[in-house]
PDB file of C-alpha atoms in Angstrom:
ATOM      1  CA  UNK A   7       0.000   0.000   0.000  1.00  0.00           C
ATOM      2  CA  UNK A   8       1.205   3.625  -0.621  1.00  0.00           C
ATOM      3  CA  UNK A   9       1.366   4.130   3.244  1.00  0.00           C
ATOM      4  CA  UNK A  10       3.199   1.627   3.910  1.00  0.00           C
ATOM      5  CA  UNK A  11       7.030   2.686   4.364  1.00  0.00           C
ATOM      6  CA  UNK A  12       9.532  -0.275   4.037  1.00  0.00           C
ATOM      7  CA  UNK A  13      13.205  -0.971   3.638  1.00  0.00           C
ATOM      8  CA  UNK A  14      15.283  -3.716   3.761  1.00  0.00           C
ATOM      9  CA  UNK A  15      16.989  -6.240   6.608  1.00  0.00           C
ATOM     10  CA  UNK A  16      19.535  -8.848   6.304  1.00  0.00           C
ATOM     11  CA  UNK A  17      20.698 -10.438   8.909  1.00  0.00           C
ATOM     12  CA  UNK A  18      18.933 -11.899  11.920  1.00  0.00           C
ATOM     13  CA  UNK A  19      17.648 -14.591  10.570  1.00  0.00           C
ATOM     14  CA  UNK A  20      18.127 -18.478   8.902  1.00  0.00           C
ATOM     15  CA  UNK A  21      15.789 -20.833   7.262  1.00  0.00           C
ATOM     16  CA  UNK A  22      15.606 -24.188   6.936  1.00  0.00           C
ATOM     17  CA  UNK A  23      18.452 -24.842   9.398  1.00  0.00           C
ATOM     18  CA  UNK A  24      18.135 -26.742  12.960  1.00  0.00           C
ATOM     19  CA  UNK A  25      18.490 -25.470  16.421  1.00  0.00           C
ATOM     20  CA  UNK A  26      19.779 -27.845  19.005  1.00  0.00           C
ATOM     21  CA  UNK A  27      16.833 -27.599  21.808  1.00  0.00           C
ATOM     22  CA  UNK A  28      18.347 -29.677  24.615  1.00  0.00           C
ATOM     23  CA  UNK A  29      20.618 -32.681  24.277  1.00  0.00           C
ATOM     24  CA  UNK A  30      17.460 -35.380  23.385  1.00  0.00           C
ATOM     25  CA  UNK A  31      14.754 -34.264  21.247  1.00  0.00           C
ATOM     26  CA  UNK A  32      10.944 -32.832  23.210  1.00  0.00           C
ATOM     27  CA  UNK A  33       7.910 -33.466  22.900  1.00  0.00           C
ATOM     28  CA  UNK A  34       5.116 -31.115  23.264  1.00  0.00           C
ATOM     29  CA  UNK A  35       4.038 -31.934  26.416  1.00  0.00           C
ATOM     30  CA  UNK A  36       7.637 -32.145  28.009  1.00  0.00           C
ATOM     31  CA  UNK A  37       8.769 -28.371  26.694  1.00  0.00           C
ATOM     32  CA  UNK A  38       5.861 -26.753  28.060  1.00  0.00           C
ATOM     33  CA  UNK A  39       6.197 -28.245  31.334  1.00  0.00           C
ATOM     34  CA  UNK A  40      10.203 -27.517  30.888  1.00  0.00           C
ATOM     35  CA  UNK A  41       9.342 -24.003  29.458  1.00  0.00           C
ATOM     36  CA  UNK A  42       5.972 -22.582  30.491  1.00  0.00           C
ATOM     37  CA  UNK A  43       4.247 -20.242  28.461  1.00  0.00           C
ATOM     38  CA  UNK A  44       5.136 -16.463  29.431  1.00  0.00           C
ATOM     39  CA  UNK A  45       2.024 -14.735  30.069  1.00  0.00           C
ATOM     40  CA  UNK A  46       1.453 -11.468  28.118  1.00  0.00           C
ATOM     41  CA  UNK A  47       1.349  -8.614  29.458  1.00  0.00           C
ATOM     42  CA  UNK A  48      -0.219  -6.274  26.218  1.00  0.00           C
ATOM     43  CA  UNK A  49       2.048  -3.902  26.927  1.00  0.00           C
ATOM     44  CA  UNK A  50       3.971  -1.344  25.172  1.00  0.00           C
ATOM     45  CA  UNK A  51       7.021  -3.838  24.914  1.00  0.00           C
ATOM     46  CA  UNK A  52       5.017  -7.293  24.058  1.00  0.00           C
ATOM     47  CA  UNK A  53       5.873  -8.281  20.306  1.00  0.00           C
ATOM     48  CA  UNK A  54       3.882 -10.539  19.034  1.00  0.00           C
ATOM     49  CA  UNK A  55       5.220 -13.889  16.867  1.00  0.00           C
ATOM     50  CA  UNK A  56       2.639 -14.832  14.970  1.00  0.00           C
ATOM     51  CA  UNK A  57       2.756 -18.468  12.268  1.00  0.00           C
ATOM     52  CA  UNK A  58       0.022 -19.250   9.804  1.00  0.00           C
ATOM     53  CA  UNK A  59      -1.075 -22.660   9.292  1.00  0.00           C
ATOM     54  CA  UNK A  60      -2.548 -22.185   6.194  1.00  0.00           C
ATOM     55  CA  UNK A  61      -3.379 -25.824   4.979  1.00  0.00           C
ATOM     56  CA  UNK A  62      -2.956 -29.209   7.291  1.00  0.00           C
ATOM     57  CA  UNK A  63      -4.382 -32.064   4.532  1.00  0.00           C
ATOM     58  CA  UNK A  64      -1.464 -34.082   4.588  1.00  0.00           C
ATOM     59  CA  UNK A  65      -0.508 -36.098   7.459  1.00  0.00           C
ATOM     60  CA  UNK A  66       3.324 -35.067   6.713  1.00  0.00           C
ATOM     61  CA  UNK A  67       2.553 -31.550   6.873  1.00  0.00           C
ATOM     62  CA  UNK A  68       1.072 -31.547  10.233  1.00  0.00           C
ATOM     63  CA  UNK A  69       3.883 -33.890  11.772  1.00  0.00           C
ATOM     64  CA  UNK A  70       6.497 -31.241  10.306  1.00  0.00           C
ATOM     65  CA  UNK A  71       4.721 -28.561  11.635  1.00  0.00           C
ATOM     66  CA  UNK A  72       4.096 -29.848  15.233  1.00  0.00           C
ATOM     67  CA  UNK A  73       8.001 -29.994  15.615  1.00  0.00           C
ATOM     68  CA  UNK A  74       8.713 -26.534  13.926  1.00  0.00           C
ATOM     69  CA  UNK A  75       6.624 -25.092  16.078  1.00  0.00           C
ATOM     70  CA  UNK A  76       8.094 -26.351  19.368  1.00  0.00           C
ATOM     71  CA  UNK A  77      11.773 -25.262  17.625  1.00  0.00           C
ATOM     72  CA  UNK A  78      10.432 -21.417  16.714  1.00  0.00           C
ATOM     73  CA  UNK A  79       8.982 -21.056  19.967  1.00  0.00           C
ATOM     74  CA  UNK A  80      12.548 -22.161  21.435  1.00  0.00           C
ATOM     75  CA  UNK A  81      14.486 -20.067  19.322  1.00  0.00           C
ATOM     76  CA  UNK A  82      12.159 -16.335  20.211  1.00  0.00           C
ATOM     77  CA  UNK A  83      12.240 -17.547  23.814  1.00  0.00           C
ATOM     78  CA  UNK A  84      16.096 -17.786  24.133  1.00  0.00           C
ATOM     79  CA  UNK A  85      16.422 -14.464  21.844  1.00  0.00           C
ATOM     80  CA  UNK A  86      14.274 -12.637  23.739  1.00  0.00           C
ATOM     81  CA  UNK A  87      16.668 -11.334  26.828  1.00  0.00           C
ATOM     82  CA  UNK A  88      16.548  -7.542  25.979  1.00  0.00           C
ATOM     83  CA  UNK A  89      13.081  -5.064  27.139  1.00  0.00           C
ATOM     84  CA  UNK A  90      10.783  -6.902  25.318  1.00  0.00           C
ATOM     85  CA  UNK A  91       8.026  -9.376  25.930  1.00  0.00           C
ATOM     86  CA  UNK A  92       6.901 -11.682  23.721  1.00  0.00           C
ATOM     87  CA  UNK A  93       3.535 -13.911  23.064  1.00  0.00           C
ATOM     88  CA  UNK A  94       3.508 -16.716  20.032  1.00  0.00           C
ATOM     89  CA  UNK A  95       0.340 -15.824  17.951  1.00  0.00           C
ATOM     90  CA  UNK A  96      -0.954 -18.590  15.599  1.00  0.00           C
ATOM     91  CA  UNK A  97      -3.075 -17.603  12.468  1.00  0.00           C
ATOM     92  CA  UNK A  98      -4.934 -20.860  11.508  1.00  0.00           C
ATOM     93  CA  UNK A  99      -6.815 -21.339   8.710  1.00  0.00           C
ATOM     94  CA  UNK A 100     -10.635 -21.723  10.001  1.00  0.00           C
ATOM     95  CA  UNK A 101     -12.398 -23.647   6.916  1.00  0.00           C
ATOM     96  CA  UNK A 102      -9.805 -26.222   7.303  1.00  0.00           C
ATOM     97  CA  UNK A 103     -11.107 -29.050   9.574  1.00  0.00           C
ATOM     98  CA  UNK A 104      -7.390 -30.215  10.070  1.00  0.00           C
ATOM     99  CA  UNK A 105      -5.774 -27.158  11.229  1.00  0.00           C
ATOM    100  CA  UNK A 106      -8.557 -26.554  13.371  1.00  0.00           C
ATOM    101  CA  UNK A 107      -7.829 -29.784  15.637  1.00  0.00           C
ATOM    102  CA  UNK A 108      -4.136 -28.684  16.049  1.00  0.00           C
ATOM    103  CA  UNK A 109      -5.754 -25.872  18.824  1.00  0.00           C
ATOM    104  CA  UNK A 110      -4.830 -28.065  21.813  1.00  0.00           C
ATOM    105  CA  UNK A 111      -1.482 -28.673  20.934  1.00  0.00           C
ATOM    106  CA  UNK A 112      -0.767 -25.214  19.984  1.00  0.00           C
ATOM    107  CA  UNK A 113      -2.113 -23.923  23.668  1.00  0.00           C
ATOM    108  CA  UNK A 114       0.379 -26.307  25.165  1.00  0.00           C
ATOM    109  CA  UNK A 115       2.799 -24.641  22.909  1.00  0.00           C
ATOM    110  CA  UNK A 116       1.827 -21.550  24.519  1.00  0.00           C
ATOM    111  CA  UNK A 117       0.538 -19.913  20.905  1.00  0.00           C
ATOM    112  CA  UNK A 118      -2.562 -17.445  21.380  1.00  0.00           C
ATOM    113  CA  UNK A 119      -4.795 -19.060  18.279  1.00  0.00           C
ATOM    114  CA  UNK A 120      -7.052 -17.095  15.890  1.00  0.00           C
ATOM    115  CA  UNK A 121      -8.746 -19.121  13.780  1.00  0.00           C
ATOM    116  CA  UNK A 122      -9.482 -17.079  10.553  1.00  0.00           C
ATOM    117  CA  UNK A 123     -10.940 -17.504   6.739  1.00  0.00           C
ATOM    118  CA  UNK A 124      -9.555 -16.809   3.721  1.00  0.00           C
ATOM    119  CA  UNK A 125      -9.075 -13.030   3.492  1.00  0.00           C
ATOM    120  CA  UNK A 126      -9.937 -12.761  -0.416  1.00  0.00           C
ATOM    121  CA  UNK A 127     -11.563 -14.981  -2.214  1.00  0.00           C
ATOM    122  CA  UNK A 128     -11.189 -15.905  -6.063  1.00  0.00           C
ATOM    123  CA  UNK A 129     -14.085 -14.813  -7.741  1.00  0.00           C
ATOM    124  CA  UNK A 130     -13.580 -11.502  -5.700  1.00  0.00           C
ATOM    125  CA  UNK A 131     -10.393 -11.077  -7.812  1.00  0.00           C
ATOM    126  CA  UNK A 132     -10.924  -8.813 -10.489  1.00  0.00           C
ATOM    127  CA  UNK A 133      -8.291  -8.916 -12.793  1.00  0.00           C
ATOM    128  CA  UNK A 134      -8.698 -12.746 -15.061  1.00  0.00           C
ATOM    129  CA  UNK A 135      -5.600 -13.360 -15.687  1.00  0.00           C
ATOM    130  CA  UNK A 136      -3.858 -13.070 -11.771  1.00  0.00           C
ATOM    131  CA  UNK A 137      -7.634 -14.985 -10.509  1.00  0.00           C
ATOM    132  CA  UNK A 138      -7.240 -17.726 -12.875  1.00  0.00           C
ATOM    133  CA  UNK A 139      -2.947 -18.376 -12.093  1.00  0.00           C
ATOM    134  CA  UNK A 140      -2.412 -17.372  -8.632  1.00  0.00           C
ATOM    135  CA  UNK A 141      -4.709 -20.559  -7.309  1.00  0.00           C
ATOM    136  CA  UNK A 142      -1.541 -22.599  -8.477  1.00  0.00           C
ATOM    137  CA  UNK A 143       1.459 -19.982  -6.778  1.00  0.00           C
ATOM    138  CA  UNK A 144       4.065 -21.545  -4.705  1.00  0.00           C
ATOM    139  CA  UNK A 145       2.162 -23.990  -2.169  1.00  0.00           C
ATOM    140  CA  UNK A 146      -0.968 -22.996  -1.368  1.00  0.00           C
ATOM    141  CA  UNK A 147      -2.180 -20.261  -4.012  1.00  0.00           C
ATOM    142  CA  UNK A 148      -4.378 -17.593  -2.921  1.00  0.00           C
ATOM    143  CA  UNK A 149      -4.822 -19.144   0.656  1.00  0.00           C
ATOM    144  CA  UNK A 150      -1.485 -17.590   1.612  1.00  0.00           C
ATOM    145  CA  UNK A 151      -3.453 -14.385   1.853  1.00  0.00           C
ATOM    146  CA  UNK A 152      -4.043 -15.529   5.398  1.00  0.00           C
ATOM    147  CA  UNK A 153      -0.547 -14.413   6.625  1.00  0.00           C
ATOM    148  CA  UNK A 154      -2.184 -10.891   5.803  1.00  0.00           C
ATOM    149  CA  UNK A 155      -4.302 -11.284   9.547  1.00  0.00           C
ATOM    150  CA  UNK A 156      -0.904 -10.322  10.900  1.00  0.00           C
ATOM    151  CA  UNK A 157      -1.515  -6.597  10.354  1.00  0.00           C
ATOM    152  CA  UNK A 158      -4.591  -6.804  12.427  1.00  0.00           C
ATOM    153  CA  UNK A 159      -3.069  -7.708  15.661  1.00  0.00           C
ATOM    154  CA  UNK A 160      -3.331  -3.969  16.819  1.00  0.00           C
ATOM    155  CA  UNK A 161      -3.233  -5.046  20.634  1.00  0.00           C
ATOM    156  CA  UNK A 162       0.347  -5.204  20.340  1.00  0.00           C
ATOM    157  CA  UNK A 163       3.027  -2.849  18.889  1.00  0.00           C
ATOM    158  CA  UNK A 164       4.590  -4.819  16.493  1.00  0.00           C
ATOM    159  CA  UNK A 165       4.566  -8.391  15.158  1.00  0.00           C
ATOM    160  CA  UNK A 166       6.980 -10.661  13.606  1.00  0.00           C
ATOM    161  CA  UNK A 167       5.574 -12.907  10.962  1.00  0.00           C
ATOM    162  CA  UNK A 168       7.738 -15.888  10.604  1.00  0.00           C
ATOM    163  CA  UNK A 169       7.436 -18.718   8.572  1.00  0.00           C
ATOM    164  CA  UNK A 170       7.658 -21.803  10.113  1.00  0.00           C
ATOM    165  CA  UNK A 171      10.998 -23.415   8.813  1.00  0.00           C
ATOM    166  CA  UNK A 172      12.820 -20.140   9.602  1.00  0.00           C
ATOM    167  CA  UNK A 173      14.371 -19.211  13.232  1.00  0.00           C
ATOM    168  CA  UNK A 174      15.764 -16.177  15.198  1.00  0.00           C
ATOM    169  CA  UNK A 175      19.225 -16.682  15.755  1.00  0.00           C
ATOM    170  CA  UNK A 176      19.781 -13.482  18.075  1.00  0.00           C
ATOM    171  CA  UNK A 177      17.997 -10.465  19.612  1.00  0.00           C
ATOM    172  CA  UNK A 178      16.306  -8.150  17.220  1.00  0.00           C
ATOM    173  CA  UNK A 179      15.574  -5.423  20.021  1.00  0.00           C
ATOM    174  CA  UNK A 180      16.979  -2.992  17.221  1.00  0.00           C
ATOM    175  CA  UNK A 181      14.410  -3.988  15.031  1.00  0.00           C
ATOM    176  CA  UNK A 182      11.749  -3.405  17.110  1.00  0.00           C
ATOM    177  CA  UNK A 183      13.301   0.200  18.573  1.00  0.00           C
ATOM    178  CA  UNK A 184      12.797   1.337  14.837  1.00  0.00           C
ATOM    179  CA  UNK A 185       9.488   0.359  14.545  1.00  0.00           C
ATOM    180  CA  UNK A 186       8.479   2.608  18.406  1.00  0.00           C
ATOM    181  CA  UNK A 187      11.028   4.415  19.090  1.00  0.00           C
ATOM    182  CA  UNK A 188      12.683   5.974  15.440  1.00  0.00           C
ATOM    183  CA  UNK A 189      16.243   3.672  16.087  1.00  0.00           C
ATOM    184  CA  UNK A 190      18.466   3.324  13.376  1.00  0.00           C
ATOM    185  CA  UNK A 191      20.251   0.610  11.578  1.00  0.00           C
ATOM    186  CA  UNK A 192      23.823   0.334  11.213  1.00  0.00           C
ATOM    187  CA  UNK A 193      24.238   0.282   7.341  1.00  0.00           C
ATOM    188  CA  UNK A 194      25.696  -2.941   6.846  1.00  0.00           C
ATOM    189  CA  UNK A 195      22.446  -4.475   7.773  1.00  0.00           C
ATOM    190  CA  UNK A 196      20.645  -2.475   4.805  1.00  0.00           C
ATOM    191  CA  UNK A 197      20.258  -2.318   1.151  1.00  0.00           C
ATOM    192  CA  UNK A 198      18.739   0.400   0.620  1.00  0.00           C
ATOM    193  CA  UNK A 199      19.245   4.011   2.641  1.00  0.00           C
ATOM    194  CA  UNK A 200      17.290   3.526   5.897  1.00  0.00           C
ATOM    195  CA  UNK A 201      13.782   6.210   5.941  1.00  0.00           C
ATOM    196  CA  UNK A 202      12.709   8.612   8.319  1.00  0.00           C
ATOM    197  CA  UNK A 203      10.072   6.738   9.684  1.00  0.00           C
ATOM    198  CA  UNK A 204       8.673   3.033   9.085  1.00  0.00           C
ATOM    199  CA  UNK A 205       6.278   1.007   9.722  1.00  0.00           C
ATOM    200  CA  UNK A 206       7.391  -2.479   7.825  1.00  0.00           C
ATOM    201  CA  UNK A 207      10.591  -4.596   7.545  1.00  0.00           C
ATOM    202  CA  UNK A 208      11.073  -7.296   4.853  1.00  0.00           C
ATOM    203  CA  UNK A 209      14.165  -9.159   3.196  1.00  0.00           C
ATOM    204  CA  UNK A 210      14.437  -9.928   0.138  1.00  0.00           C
ATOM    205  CA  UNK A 211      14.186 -14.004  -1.439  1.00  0.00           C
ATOM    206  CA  UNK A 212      17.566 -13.727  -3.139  1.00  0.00           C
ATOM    207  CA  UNK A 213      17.549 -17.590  -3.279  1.00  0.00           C
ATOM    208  CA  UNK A 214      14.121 -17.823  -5.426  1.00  0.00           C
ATOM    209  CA  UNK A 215      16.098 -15.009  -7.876  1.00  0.00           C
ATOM    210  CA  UNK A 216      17.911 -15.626 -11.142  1.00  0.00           C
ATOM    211  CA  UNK A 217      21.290 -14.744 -11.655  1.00  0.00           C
ATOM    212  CA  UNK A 218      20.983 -11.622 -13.270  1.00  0.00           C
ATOM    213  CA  UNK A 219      18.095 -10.246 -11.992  1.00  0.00           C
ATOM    214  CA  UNK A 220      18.965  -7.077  -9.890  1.00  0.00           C
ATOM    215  CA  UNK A 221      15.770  -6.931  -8.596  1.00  0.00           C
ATOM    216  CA  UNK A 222      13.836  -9.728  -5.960  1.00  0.00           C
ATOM    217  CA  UNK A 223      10.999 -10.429  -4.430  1.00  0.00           C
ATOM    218  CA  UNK A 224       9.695 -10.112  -0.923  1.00  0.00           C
ATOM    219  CA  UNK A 225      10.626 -13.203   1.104  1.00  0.00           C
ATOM    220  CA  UNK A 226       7.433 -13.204   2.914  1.00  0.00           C
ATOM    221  CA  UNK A 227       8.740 -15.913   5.373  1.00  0.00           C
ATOM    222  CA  UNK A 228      10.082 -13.023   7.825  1.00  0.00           C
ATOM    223  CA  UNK A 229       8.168 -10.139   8.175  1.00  0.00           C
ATOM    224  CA  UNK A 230       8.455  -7.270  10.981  1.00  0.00           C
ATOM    225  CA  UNK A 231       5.893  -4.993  11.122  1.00  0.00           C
ATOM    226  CA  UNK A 232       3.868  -2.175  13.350  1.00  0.00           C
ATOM    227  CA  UNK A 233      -0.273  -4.025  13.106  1.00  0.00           C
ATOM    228  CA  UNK A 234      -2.693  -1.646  11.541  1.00  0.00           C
ATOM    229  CA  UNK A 235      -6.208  -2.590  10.453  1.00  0.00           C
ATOM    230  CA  UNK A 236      -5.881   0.145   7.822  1.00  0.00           C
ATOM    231  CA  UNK A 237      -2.843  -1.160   6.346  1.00  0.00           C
ATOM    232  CA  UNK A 238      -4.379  -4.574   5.824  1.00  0.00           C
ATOM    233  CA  UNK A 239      -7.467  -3.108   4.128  1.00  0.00           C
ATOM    234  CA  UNK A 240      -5.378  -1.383   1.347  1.00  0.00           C
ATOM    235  CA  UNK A 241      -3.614  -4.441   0.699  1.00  0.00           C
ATOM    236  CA  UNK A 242      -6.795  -6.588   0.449  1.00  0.00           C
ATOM    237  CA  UNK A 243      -7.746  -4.267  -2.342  1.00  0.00           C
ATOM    238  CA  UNK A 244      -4.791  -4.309  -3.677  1.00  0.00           C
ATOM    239  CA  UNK A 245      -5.107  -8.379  -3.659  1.00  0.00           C
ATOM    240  CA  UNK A 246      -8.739  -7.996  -5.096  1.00  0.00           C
ATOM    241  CA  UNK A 247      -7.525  -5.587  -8.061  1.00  0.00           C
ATOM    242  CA  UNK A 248      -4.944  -8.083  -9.033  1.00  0.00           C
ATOM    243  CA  UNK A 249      -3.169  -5.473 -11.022  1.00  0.00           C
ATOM    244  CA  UNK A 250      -0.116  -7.919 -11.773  1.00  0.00           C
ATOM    245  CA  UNK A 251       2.174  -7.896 -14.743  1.00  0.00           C
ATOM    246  CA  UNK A 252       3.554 -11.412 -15.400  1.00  0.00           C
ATOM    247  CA  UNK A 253       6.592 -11.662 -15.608  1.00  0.00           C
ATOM    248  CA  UNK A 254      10.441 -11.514 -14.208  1.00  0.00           C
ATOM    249  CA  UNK A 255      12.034  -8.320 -15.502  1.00  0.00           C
ATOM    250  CA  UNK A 256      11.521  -4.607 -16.209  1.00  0.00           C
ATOM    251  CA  UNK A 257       7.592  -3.825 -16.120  1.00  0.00           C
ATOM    252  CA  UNK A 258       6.670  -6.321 -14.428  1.00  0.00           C
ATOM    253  CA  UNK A 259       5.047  -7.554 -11.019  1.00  0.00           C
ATOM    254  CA  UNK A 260       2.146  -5.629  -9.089  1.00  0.00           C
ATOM    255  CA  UNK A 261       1.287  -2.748 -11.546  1.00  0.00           C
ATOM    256  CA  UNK A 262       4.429  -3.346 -13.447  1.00  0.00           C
ATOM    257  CA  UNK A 263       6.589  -1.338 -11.541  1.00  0.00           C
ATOM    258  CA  UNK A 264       9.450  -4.099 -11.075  1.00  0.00           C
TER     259      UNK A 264
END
């Protein structure tokens, strides 16, 4: 959305990589008793973490998911040793009968759960061409709108969506000082000169790029970002437009502007 100020981060963060937990692997049951849930406080300094388990149909899915979610929650609990709280936030998708019956396991986890629907749905979409090929984007098409719910978790300051094979590695207190309190980045952790004022972080999927494109897509895996209801109503329109040039180069991308 126009209002929406971002620049880039580039550290702080690994995916697909394991963290050692303890010395024998944990179940659910034994790393909430070993680690019990911190109780938020809603406060000025309480940033939420917030997952979205968008679809739960196969049986290999959910068993990955059950242990990345015991490792994220590790990881943010061990990073999080500066003046800020934290509270795991999951996003599940409602209209999935599967993802619903994970709600027990995730309150052991010590994950506040909001079961939503599908922000926008196809025939909504008015644009034919990005309604009739986004269904079959990535892994789960236009249902990854749901990460979207993350803006509307005004209650606290800022959330951190994470996807769930990615991890904190160390504190991001800096992070979240630029988001409340106008902090600035050293420049080595930017690509792009740092604004005045924000109100999003993103990196960049350098991995999903080709060689010699200069320019890369959002990695929507790690997102840091202050909640507003407003914010997420722009981009819903923006979703519902579908003004997207396909493509990979010059002109192309959400109203061609790659």
């Amino acid at each position: 959305a126009a209002s929406v100020i971002v620049y880039v981060v580039t550290t702080f963060i690994v995916s697909h990589r394991l963290v050692q937990v303890s010395e024998k692997s944990i179940n659910a049951s034994e790393y909430h008793a070993k680690d019990a849930e911190p109780k938020p406080k809603h406060s000025k300094r309480t940033v939420a973490h917030a997952v979205s388990l968008i679809t739960c149909q196969k049986a290999s899915r959910v068993a990955g998911f059950r242990d990345a979610l015991v490792v994220l929650r590790h990881a943010v609990h061990k990073t999080h040793r500066g003046v800020f709280g934290y509270q795991m936030v999951a996003i599940v998708n409602g209209d999935d009968a599967n993802c619903v019956q994970q709600k027990e396991l995730l309150h052991q986890l010590g994950y506040v759960t909001l079961f939503r629907s599908i922000p926008v749905q196809l025939d909504e979409i008015r644009n034919e061409w990005y309604r009739d090929h986004v269904v079959n984007e990535n892994c789960c098409g236009h249902f990854e709108f749901i990460k979207l719910y993350a803006y509307t978790l005004e209650e606290y300051p800022v959330v951190v969506h994470w996807d769930i094979d990615a991890l904190p590695l160390q504190n991001m207190d800096v992070l979240y000082h630029v988001l409340l309190d106008g902090g600035r980045l050293d420049k080595h952790h930017l690509q792009r000169p740092q604004p005045v004022k924000s109100s999003v972080m993103f990196t960049k999927d350098i991995t999903s790029a080709q060689p010699w494109e200069r320019v890369q897509a959002v990695q929507g895996g790690f997102v840091v970002a202050k909640p507003n209801r407003k914010h997420f109503e722009e981009m819903l329109e923006i979703v519902r437009e579908g003004n997207y040039v396909p493509g990979r180069g010059h002109g192309s991308g959400w109203a061609g502007k790659v």
